[in-house]
Amino acid sequence: MGCVGGNGGGRTGEVVVLRHGQTEWSRTGQHTGATDLPLLPEGEEQARGLREALGRREFAEVRVSPLQRARRTAELAGITPTAVDRDLVELGYGGYEGRTTAEISEELGREWSIWRDGTVDAEVPGESLADVGARVDRVLDRVRARLPDGDVALVAHGHVLRVLTARWLGLAPEAGALFALPAGRYGVLGHEHGRPVLSGWALGCACLSGCAPPAASAPRAPPPGARGAPAGRTTTPGPCRRPTQ
């Protein structure tokens, strides 16, 4: 889904859902659940590029995932967390952690989708979309209690925020498939005539390096701390335009 504008009025009572900036595995398309990767330099650039747009909002609450890529994104974007929320951690991929959709599909001999097929158990069990839906429902209960006081920001991860967006709209967790959210971009969840709506999506700093999809030839990144890791593809961060709102 491309960038679309929000309501532009700066009204309170909206939910900003911000995906963390680019990491090595988000760049290469590897599923990143509990693996606690840092931001790449372009991911830090993406987060800094959000300061102006997010600084125009008055947040009653800022909830962040405990993983460093989310906490660092909030810090660089200039929004101070008021709560660390474990219900905002990324979907648990189980045996698919660190693997790409293409690799999983090749192993299965058919096209695989997290939204249709789910995960498999491993040393760390995979998590069902229903389980993710249950925990983001808890997040939304906490969020709704604060909306009368102002906006609420949720800084977390791609799949969990897509499920949360579906649940905000009253849809099944599987409907998160409809809400692609690139690294370093955010959406705005609001109301119209008393009904939950999507007020803006994939907003953020248009950094050429951070927002481009991973190249098919990009090397697969090893787990953190692996020895003899390949240097991998390098990117030169592009200039950041003013964040779209």
Backbone as numpy.savetxt, mean C-alpha at the origin, in Angstrom:
# Nx Ny Nz CAx CAy CAz Cx Cy Cz
-5.71 1.32 -12.31 -6.56 2.50 -12.31 -5.68 3.73 -12.31
-5.97 4.71 -13.13 -5.14 5.89 -13.22 -5.44 6.86 -12.11
-4.69 7.97 -12.12 -4.89 8.98 -11.10 -6.19 9.72 -11.35
-6.99 9.85 -10.32 -8.20 10.64 -10.41 -8.22 11.60 -9.25
-8.85 12.72 -9.41 -8.82 13.75 -8.39 -9.75 13.45 -7.24
-9.41 14.00 -6.06 -10.29 13.91 -4.91 -11.31 15.02 -4.96
-11.98 15.28 -3.81 -13.01 16.29 -3.84 -12.43 17.69 -3.83
-11.12 17.80 -3.47 -10.44 19.09 -3.58 -10.86 20.10 -2.55
-11.83 19.78 -1.69 -12.33 20.77 -0.77 -11.63 20.76 0.57
-10.75 19.79 0.83 -10.06 19.72 2.09 -10.99 19.46 3.26
-12.15 18.83 3.02 -13.10 18.59 4.09 -12.56 17.55 5.06
-13.01 17.64 6.31 -12.63 16.64 7.30 -13.49 15.40 7.12
-13.16 14.39 7.89 -13.95 13.18 7.85 -13.67 12.27 6.68
-12.47 12.38 6.08 -12.08 11.47 5.01 -10.95 10.56 5.50
-10.79 9.43 4.83 -9.75 8.47 5.17 -8.73 8.45 4.03
-7.49 8.77 4.36 -6.39 8.71 3.39 -5.69 7.37 3.57
-5.67 6.56 2.52 -5.00 5.25 2.58 -3.73 5.34 1.74
-2.59 5.29 2.39 -1.30 5.53 1.74 -0.47 4.25 1.73
-0.11 3.81 0.53 0.81 2.68 0.41 2.24 3.19 0.55
3.06 2.43 1.25 4.46 2.81 1.45 5.17 3.02 0.12
6.30 3.73 0.18 7.11 3.95 -1.01 7.80 2.69 -1.50
8.48 2.84 -2.62 9.09 1.70 -3.30 10.15 1.00 -2.45
10.10 -0.35 -2.46 11.15 -1.18 -1.87 11.75 -2.04 -2.97
12.79 -2.78 -2.63 13.41 -3.65 -3.63 12.43 -4.68 -4.16
11.63 -5.25 -3.28 10.70 -6.30 -3.72 9.47 -5.73 -4.41
9.00 -4.56 -4.02 7.87 -3.98 -4.76 8.31 -3.58 -6.16
9.58 -3.20 -6.30 10.11 -2.86 -7.62 10.14 -4.06 -8.54
10.50 -5.24 -7.99 10.61 -6.44 -8.82 9.34 -7.28 -8.83
8.31 -6.84 -8.10 7.04 -7.56 -8.12 6.99 -8.77 -7.20
7.91 -8.86 -6.23 7.91 -9.98 -5.28 6.95 -9.69 -4.13
6.15 -10.67 -3.78 5.17 -10.49 -2.71 5.88 -10.29 -1.38
5.55 -9.20 -0.71 6.25 -8.81 0.52 5.26 -8.69 1.65
5.21 -9.71 2.49 4.33 -9.67 3.64 5.08 -9.22 4.88
5.50 -10.19 5.71 6.17 -9.86 6.97 7.64 -9.52 6.79
8.23 -9.78 5.62 9.63 -9.43 5.39 9.78 -7.92 5.52
10.64 -7.49 6.44 10.68 -6.07 6.83 11.74 -5.32 6.03
11.43 -5.00 4.79 12.38 -4.33 3.90 12.35 -2.82 4.09
13.50 -2.15 3.90 13.53 -0.69 3.94 13.09 -0.10 2.61
12.83 1.19 2.61 12.54 1.90 1.37 13.80 2.04 0.54
13.64 1.99 -0.79 14.71 2.38 -1.70 14.81 3.91 -1.72
15.92 4.46 -2.25 16.00 5.92 -2.36 14.83 6.53 -3.11
14.35 5.86 -4.18 13.20 6.42 -4.89 11.92 6.32 -4.06
11.86 5.31 -3.17 10.72 5.22 -2.27 10.71 6.36 -1.26
11.90 6.73 -0.79 12.00 7.88 0.11 11.62 9.16 -0.63
12.02 9.27 -1.89 11.67 10.43 -2.70 10.15 10.52 -2.88
9.52 9.39 -3.13 8.06 9.38 -3.27 7.39 9.91 -2.00
7.86 9.43 -0.85 7.24 9.84 0.41 7.42 11.34 0.65
8.62 11.85 0.42 8.84 13.29 0.60 7.95 14.11 -0.34
7.69 13.56 -1.52 6.88 14.28 -2.49 5.42 14.43 -2.08
5.01 13.73 -1.02 3.62 13.81 -0.56 3.41 14.88 0.50
4.49 15.48 0.98 4.39 16.41 2.10 3.42 17.56 1.84
3.49 18.14 0.65 2.66 19.30 0.38 1.18 18.94 0.38
0.82 17.87 -0.33 -0.59 17.49 -0.42 -1.14 17.06 0.93
-0.40 16.21 1.64 -0.89 15.72 2.93 -0.83 16.81 4.00
0.08 17.75 3.83 0.19 18.84 4.80 -1.00 19.79 4.78
-1.82 19.72 3.73 -3.01 20.56 3.66 -4.18 19.96 4.44
-3.99 18.77 4.98 -5.05 18.10 5.73 -4.78 18.18 7.23
-5.85 18.15 8.00 -5.74 18.10 9.45 -6.16 16.70 9.89
-5.18 15.91 10.32 -5.45 14.52 10.69 -5.77 14.41 12.17
-6.93 13.83 12.45 -7.29 13.52 13.83 -6.53 12.30 14.32
-6.14 11.44 13.38 -5.42 10.22 13.74 -4.62 9.74 12.55
-3.44 9.19 12.83 -2.59 8.58 11.80 -2.20 7.20 12.32
-2.70 6.16 11.67 -2.41 4.79 12.07 -1.46 4.18 11.05
-0.42 3.50 11.53 0.59 2.93 10.63 0.79 1.45 10.93
1.17 0.72 9.90 1.65 -0.65 10.06 2.94 -0.63 10.86
3.23 -1.67 11.63 4.48 -1.69 12.39 5.73 -1.91 11.54
5.59 -2.28 10.27 6.75 -2.57 9.44 7.45 -1.28 9.01
8.78 -1.35 8.90 9.57 -0.14 8.73 9.26 0.62 7.45
8.88 -0.07 6.39 8.62 0.63 5.14 7.41 1.56 5.26
6.43 1.18 6.09 5.27 2.04 6.32 5.61 3.17 7.29
6.32 2.84 8.37 6.65 3.87 9.36 7.56 4.94 8.76
8.52 4.52 7.93 9.43 5.48 7.30 8.69 6.35 6.28
7.74 5.77 5.57 6.94 6.55 4.62 6.17 7.65 5.34
5.54 7.31 6.46 4.80 8.31 7.23 5.74 9.42 7.70
6.90 9.04 8.19 7.87 10.03 8.68 8.27 11.00 7.58
8.65 10.47 6.41 9.12 11.32 5.33 7.99 12.13 4.70
6.77 11.62 4.78 5.62 12.35 4.25 5.15 13.45 5.20
5.76 13.51 6.38 5.45 14.59 7.31 4.20 14.39 8.13
3.75 13.14 8.26 2.57 12.87 9.09 3.01 12.00 10.27
2.74 12.48 11.46 3.22 11.82 12.68 2.23 10.75 13.13
2.67 9.49 13.22 1.76 8.43 13.67 1.26 8.66 15.09
-0.01 8.38 15.29 -0.59 8.41 16.63 -0.82 7.00 17.15
-0.75 6.00 16.27 -0.95 4.61 16.69 -0.27 3.68 15.70
0.37 2.64 16.23 0.89 1.54 15.41 -0.15 0.42 15.48
-0.64 0.02 14.32 -1.79 -0.89 14.26 -1.38 -2.19 13.57
-1.31 -3.27 14.32 -0.90 -4.56 13.74 -1.94 -5.10 12.76
-3.16 -4.62 12.83 -4.16 -5.04 11.86 -3.89 -4.47 10.47
-2.91 -3.56 10.36 -2.56 -2.98 9.06 -1.35 -3.65 8.41
-0.82 -4.73 9.00 0.29 -5.42 8.35 -0.20 -6.02 7.03
0.74 -6.27 6.14 0.38 -6.79 4.82 -0.16 -8.21 4.93
-0.93 -8.60 3.93 -1.43 -9.96 3.81 -0.29 -10.95 4.00
-0.55 -12.02 4.75 0.47 -13.05 4.94 0.48 -14.00 3.75
1.59 -14.02 2.99 1.64 -14.79 1.75 2.07 -16.24 1.94
2.46 -16.62 3.16 2.87 -18.00 3.39 4.01 -18.41 2.48
3.84 -19.53 1.78 4.88 -20.05 0.90 5.13 -19.21 -0.33
4.31 -18.19 -0.56 4.51 -17.31 -1.72 5.27 -16.04 -1.36
5.70 -15.91 -0.11 6.49 -14.75 0.30 7.76 -14.65 -0.54
8.02 -13.46 -1.07 9.24 -13.23 -1.84 9.18 -13.72 -3.28
8.04 -14.25 -3.70 7.92 -14.78 -5.06 7.02 -13.88 -5.89
7.21 -13.92 -7.21 6.41 -13.10 -8.11 5.21 -13.89 -8.61
4.23 -13.17 -9.12 3.06 -13.82 -9.71 3.46 -14.72 -10.87
4.42 -14.26 -11.69 4.87 -15.06 -12.83 5.51 -16.37 -12.37
6.31 -16.33 -11.32 6.95 -17.55 -10.80 5.92 -18.53 -10.27
4.95 -18.02 -9.54 3.92 -18.89 -8.97 3.08 -19.51 -10.08
2.73 -18.71 -11.09 1.93 -19.21 -12.21 2.69 -20.29 -12.97
3.99 -20.08 -13.16 4.79 -21.07 -13.88 4.84 -22.39 -13.10
4.99 -22.30 -11.79 5.04 -23.51 -10.97 3.72 -24.27 -11.02
2.60 -23.55 -11.02 1.28 -24.18 -11.01 0.85 -24.64 -12.40
1.48 -24.10 -13.44 1.09 -24.44 -14.80 -0.17 -23.75 -15.26
-0.55 -22.68 -14.58 -1.73 -21.90 -14.93 -1.58 -20.51 -14.33
-2.42 -19.60 -14.80 -2.36 -18.25 -14.27 -2.87 -18.22 -12.84
-2.07 -17.66 -11.94 -2.43 -17.56 -10.53 -2.78 -16.13 -10.18
-3.76 -15.96 -9.30 -4.12 -14.64 -8.79 -4.37 -14.73 -7.30
-3.78 -13.82 -6.55 -4.01 -13.79 -5.11 -5.49 -13.60 -4.80
-6.20 -12.87 -5.69 -7.60 -12.55 -5.44 -8.53 -13.73 -5.68
-8.10 -14.66 -6.51 -8.93 -15.84 -6.82 -8.44 -17.09 -6.11
-7.12 -17.25 -6.04 -6.53 -18.52 -5.60 -5.98 -18.50 -4.19
-5.67 -17.32 -3.66 -5.17 -17.25 -2.30 -3.73 -17.70 -2.16
-3.35 -18.05 -0.93 -1.96 -18.37 -0.60 -1.83 -19.85 -0.25
-0.60 -20.27 0.03 -0.35 -21.62 0.53 0.40 -21.51 1.84
0.25 -22.52 2.68 0.94 -22.53 3.96 2.42 -22.83 3.78
3.19 -22.34 4.71 4.63 -22.61 4.77 5.00 -22.54 6.24
6.29 -22.28 6.53 6.70 -22.13 7.93 5.87 -21.03 8.59
5.64 -19.95 7.83 4.69 -18.92 8.26 3.42 -19.14 7.43
2.31 -19.50 8.05 1.11 -19.84 7.27 0.61 -18.68 6.43
0.04 -19.01 5.28 -0.61 -18.00 4.46 -1.90 -17.54 5.11
-2.40 -16.40 4.63 -3.59 -15.79 5.22 -4.68 -15.71 4.16
-5.90 -16.00 4.54 -7.01 -15.92 3.59 -7.48 -14.48 3.45
-8.12 -14.18 2.33 -8.69 -12.85 2.15 -9.79 -12.58 3.17
-10.50 -13.62 3.58 -11.53 -13.45 4.61 -10.90 -13.00 5.93
-9.74 -13.58 6.27 -9.04 -13.17 7.49 -8.59 -11.72 7.40
-8.05 -11.33 6.24 -7.63 -9.94 6.06 -8.84 -9.02 6.15
-9.95 -9.44 5.54 -11.17 -8.64 5.62 -11.63 -8.42 7.05
-11.50 -9.45 7.89 -11.93 -9.34 9.28 -11.08 -8.33 10.04
-9.76 -8.33 9.78 -8.93 -7.39 10.54 -9.04 -5.96 10.01
-9.26 -5.77 8.70 -9.45 -4.39 8.25 -10.81 -3.86 8.67
-11.79 -4.74 8.87 -13.06 -4.29 9.44 -12.84 -3.72 10.84
-11.93 -4.33 11.60 -11.61 -3.79 12.93 -10.96 -2.41 12.80
-10.07 -2.27 11.81 -9.44 -0.97 11.58 -10.51 0.08 11.26
-11.43 -0.27 10.38 -12.46 0.69 9.98 -13.37 1.06 11.14
-13.62 0.14 12.04 -14.40 0.49 13.24 -13.68 1.57 14.04
-12.36 1.43 14.17 -11.59 2.43 14.91 -11.55 3.76 14.16
-11.45 3.67 12.83 -11.38 4.87 12.01 -12.69 5.66 12.09
-13.81 4.98 11.96 -15.10 5.68 11.95 -15.34 6.45 13.25
-14.79 5.94 14.34 -14.96 6.63 15.62 -14.23 7.97 15.66
-13.22 8.15 14.79 -12.44 9.39 14.79 -12.83 10.37 13.69
-13.59 9.93 12.71 -13.93 10.80 11.59 -14.68 12.07 11.98
-15.50 12.07 13.02 -16.12 13.34 13.41 -15.10 14.40 13.82
-13.88 13.98 14.17 -12.85 14.91 14.62 -11.94 15.40 13.50
-12.02 14.78 12.32 -11.15 15.17 11.22 -10.79 13.99 10.35
-9.79 14.19 9.49 -9.34 13.12 8.60 -8.53 12.09 9.38
-8.46 10.89 8.82 -7.65 9.81 9.38 -6.76 9.28 8.26
-5.47 9.09 8.56 -4.54 8.51 7.60 -4.19 7.09 8.03
-4.14 6.19 7.05 -3.70 4.82 7.26 -2.51 4.58 6.34
-1.35 4.31 6.91 -0.13 4.11 6.12 0.25 2.64 6.23
0.16 1.94 5.11 0.34 0.49 5.18 0.81 -0.05 3.83
0.18 -1.10 3.34 0.70 -1.91 2.24 -0.38 -2.11 1.17
0.07 -2.52 -0.01 -0.81 -2.57 -1.17 -2.04 -3.44 -1.00
-1.85 -4.73 -0.73 -3.00 -5.63 -0.70 -3.93 -5.36 0.48
-3.37 -5.10 1.66 -4.24 -4.87 2.81 -5.07 -3.60 2.62
-4.49 -2.57 2.00 -5.25 -1.34 1.77 -6.29 -1.52 0.68
-6.03 -2.39 -0.28 -7.02 -2.66 -1.32 -8.22 -3.41 -0.74
-7.95 -4.37 0.16 -9.05 -5.06 0.84 -9.82 -4.08 1.71
-9.11 -3.21 2.42 -9.76 -2.22 3.28 -10.67 -1.30 2.46
-10.20 -0.90 1.29 -11.01 -0.04 0.42 -12.28 -0.75 -0.02
-12.15 -2.02 -0.39 -13.33 -2.80 -0.76 -14.33 -2.87 0.39
-13.83 -3.11 1.60 -14.71 -3.22 2.75 -15.35 -1.87 3.09
-14.63 -0.77 2.91 -15.21 0.56 3.12 -16.43 0.76 2.22
-16.34 0.24 1.00 -17.42 0.39 0.02 -18.49 -0.69 0.17
-18.35 -1.56 1.17 -19.34 -2.61 1.39 -19.19 -3.80 0.47
-18.00 -3.96 -0.13 -17.75 -5.05 -1.06 -17.00 -6.19 -0.38
-17.00 -7.35 -1.01 -16.25 -8.50 -0.49 -14.75 -8.22 -0.59
-13.93 -8.86 0.26 -12.48 -8.64 0.20 -11.90 -8.88 -1.19
-12.45 -9.83 -1.94 -11.94 -10.14 -3.28 -12.06 -8.96 -4.24
-12.95 -8.02 -3.94 -13.11 -6.85 -4.80 -11.91 -5.91 -4.72
-10.99 -6.17 -3.79 -9.76 -5.40 -3.76 -8.98 -5.50 -5.06
-9.26 -6.53 -5.85 -8.63 -6.68 -7.16 -8.86 -5.47 -8.05
-9.92 -4.71 -7.80 -10.30 -3.58 -8.65 -9.51 -2.32 -8.35
-8.75 -2.30 -7.24 -8.17 -1.05 -6.75 -6.65 -1.10 -6.74
-6.04 -1.19 -7.91 -4.58 -1.21 -7.99 -4.01 0.08 -7.38
-3.02 -0.07 -6.51 -2.45 1.08 -5.82 -0.93 0.98 -5.87
-0.28 1.75 -6.76 1.18 1.68 -6.87 1.87 2.14 -5.59
3.10 1.71 -5.42 3.90 2.14 -4.27 4.01 3.66 -4.26
3.88 4.24 -3.06 4.03 5.68 -2.91 2.81 6.48 -3.32
1.70 5.83 -3.60 0.47 6.53 -3.96 -0.58 6.36 -2.86
-1.61 7.21 -2.90 -2.65 7.12 -1.88 -4.03 7.30 -2.49
-5.02 6.83 -1.74 -6.41 7.02 -2.11 -7.14 7.77 -1.02
-8.33 8.27 -1.35 -9.16 9.00 -0.39 -10.53 8.35 -0.34
-10.93 7.94 0.85 -12.23 7.32 1.07 -13.12 8.34 1.78
-14.29 8.58 1.23 -15.16 9.59 1.81 -16.61 9.17 1.79
-17.49 10.17 1.84 -18.93 9.94 1.81 -19.58 10.88 0.81
-20.65 10.43 0.21 -21.51 11.28 -0.61 -22.95 10.91 -0.29
-23.72 11.92 0.13 -25.11 11.69 0.53 -25.21 10.57 1.56
-24.23 10.54 2.47 -24.26 9.58 3.56 -23.77 8.20 3.22
-23.36 7.97 1.97 -22.88 6.65 1.57 -21.37 6.65 1.39
-20.68 5.57 1.77 -19.24 5.50 1.55 -18.91 5.51 0.05
-17.93 6.31 -0.33 -17.53 6.41 -1.73 -16.01 6.47 -1.82
-15.52 6.27 -3.03 -14.11 6.46 -3.35 -13.97 7.87 -3.91
-13.33 8.76 -3.14 -13.24 10.17 -3.52 -12.01 10.49 -4.37
-10.98 9.65 -4.30 -9.77 9.86 -5.09 -8.92 8.61 -5.03
-8.11 8.38 -6.08 -7.33 7.14 -6.09 -6.02 7.31 -6.85
-5.00 6.59 -6.40 -3.67 6.59 -7.02 -3.11 7.99 -7.12
-3.36 8.80 -6.10 -2.84 10.16 -6.04 -1.42 10.13 -5.50
-0.64 11.14 -5.87 0.69 11.21 -5.29 1.69 11.86 -6.20
2.94 11.69 -5.85 4.03 12.30 -6.58 4.33 11.49 -7.82
4.31 12.13 -8.97 4.53 11.42 -10.24 6.02 11.27 -10.50
6.68 10.41 -9.72 8.11 10.16 -9.90 8.29 9.08 -10.96
9.06 9.37 -11.98 9.22 8.41 -13.06 9.83 7.11 -12.56
10.78 7.21 -11.63 11.47 6.01 -11.16 10.58 5.18 -10.26
9.81 5.83 -9.40 9.06 5.09 -8.40 7.74 4.56 -8.90
7.08 5.28 -9.83 5.73 4.90 -10.21 5.69 3.99 -11.42
6.81 3.83 -12.10 6.82 2.94 -13.26 6.68 1.50 -12.80
5.96 0.65 -13.56 5.86 -0.75 -13.19 7.21 -1.43 -13.32
7.46 -2.50 -12.55 8.74 -3.17 -12.63 8.98 -3.75 -14.01
10.19 -3.59 -14.53 10.52 -4.12 -15.84 10.55 -5.64 -15.79
10.16 -6.26 -16.91 10.11 -7.72 -16.95 11.48 -8.33 -16.74
12.53 -7.58 -17.11 13.88 -8.11 -17.01 14.55 -7.80 -15.68
13.82 -7.13 -14.77 14.43 -6.77 -13.50 14.81 -8.03 -12.73
16.04 -8.09 -12.19 16.46 -9.29 -11.48 15.69 -9.48 -10.19
15.50 -10.72 -9.82 14.78 -11.06 -8.59 15.68 -10.78 -7.41
15.19 -10.00 -6.46 16.00 -9.62 -5.31 16.04 -10.75 -4.29
17.21 -11.00 -3.66 17.31 -12.04 -2.63 16.76 -11.54 -1.32
16.52 -12.44 -0.36 16.11 -11.99 0.97 17.17 -11.10 1.58
16.78 -10.20 2.49 17.75 -9.32 3.14 18.84 -10.13 3.83
20.09 -9.68 3.68 21.20 -10.32 4.35 21.81 -11.47 3.59
21.22 -11.82 2.42 21.77 -12.93 1.65 23.15 -12.57 1.12
24.07 -13.54 1.11 25.42 -13.28 0.65 25.51 -13.53 -0.84
26.39 -12.80 -1.49 26.59 -12.98 -2.91 25.41 -12.49 -3.73
24.67 -11.52 -3.21 23.49 -11.03 -3.92 23.91 -10.26 -5.16
23.17 -10.42 -6.29 23.48 -9.65 -7.48 23.20 -8.18 -7.26
23.93 -7.35 -7.98 23.76 -5.91 -7.81 22.38 -5.47 -8.25
21.83 -6.13 -9.28 20.48 -5.79 -9.71 20.46 -4.56 -10.60
19.26 -4.29 -11.12 19.08 -3.14 -12.00 19.10 -1.87 -11.18
19.75 -0.87 -11.67 19.77 0.41 -10.99 18.86 1.38 -11.71
18.30 2.30 -10.96 17.45 3.31 -11.55 17.90 4.67 -11.08
17.72 5.64 -11.92 18.02 7.01 -11.55 16.72 7.72 -11.26
16.51 8.17 -10.02 15.24 8.80 -9.70 14.95 9.97 -10.62
13.73 10.01 -11.15 13.33 11.10 -12.01 12.86 12.28 -11.19
12.71 13.43 -11.81 12.25 14.60 -11.09 10.82 14.41 -10.62
10.52 14.91 -9.44 9.19 14.76 -8.85 8.38 16.01 -9.14
7.22 15.83 -9.76 6.33 16.95 -9.96 5.54 17.19 -8.69
4.85 18.33 -8.64 4.01 18.63 -7.49 2.96 17.54 -7.33
2.73 17.06 -6.10 1.74 16.00 -5.91 0.38 16.42 -6.44
-0.29 15.48 -7.10 -1.64 15.75 -7.58 -2.61 15.58 -6.44
-3.69 16.29 -6.46 -4.64 16.27 -5.35 -6.05 16.11 -5.87
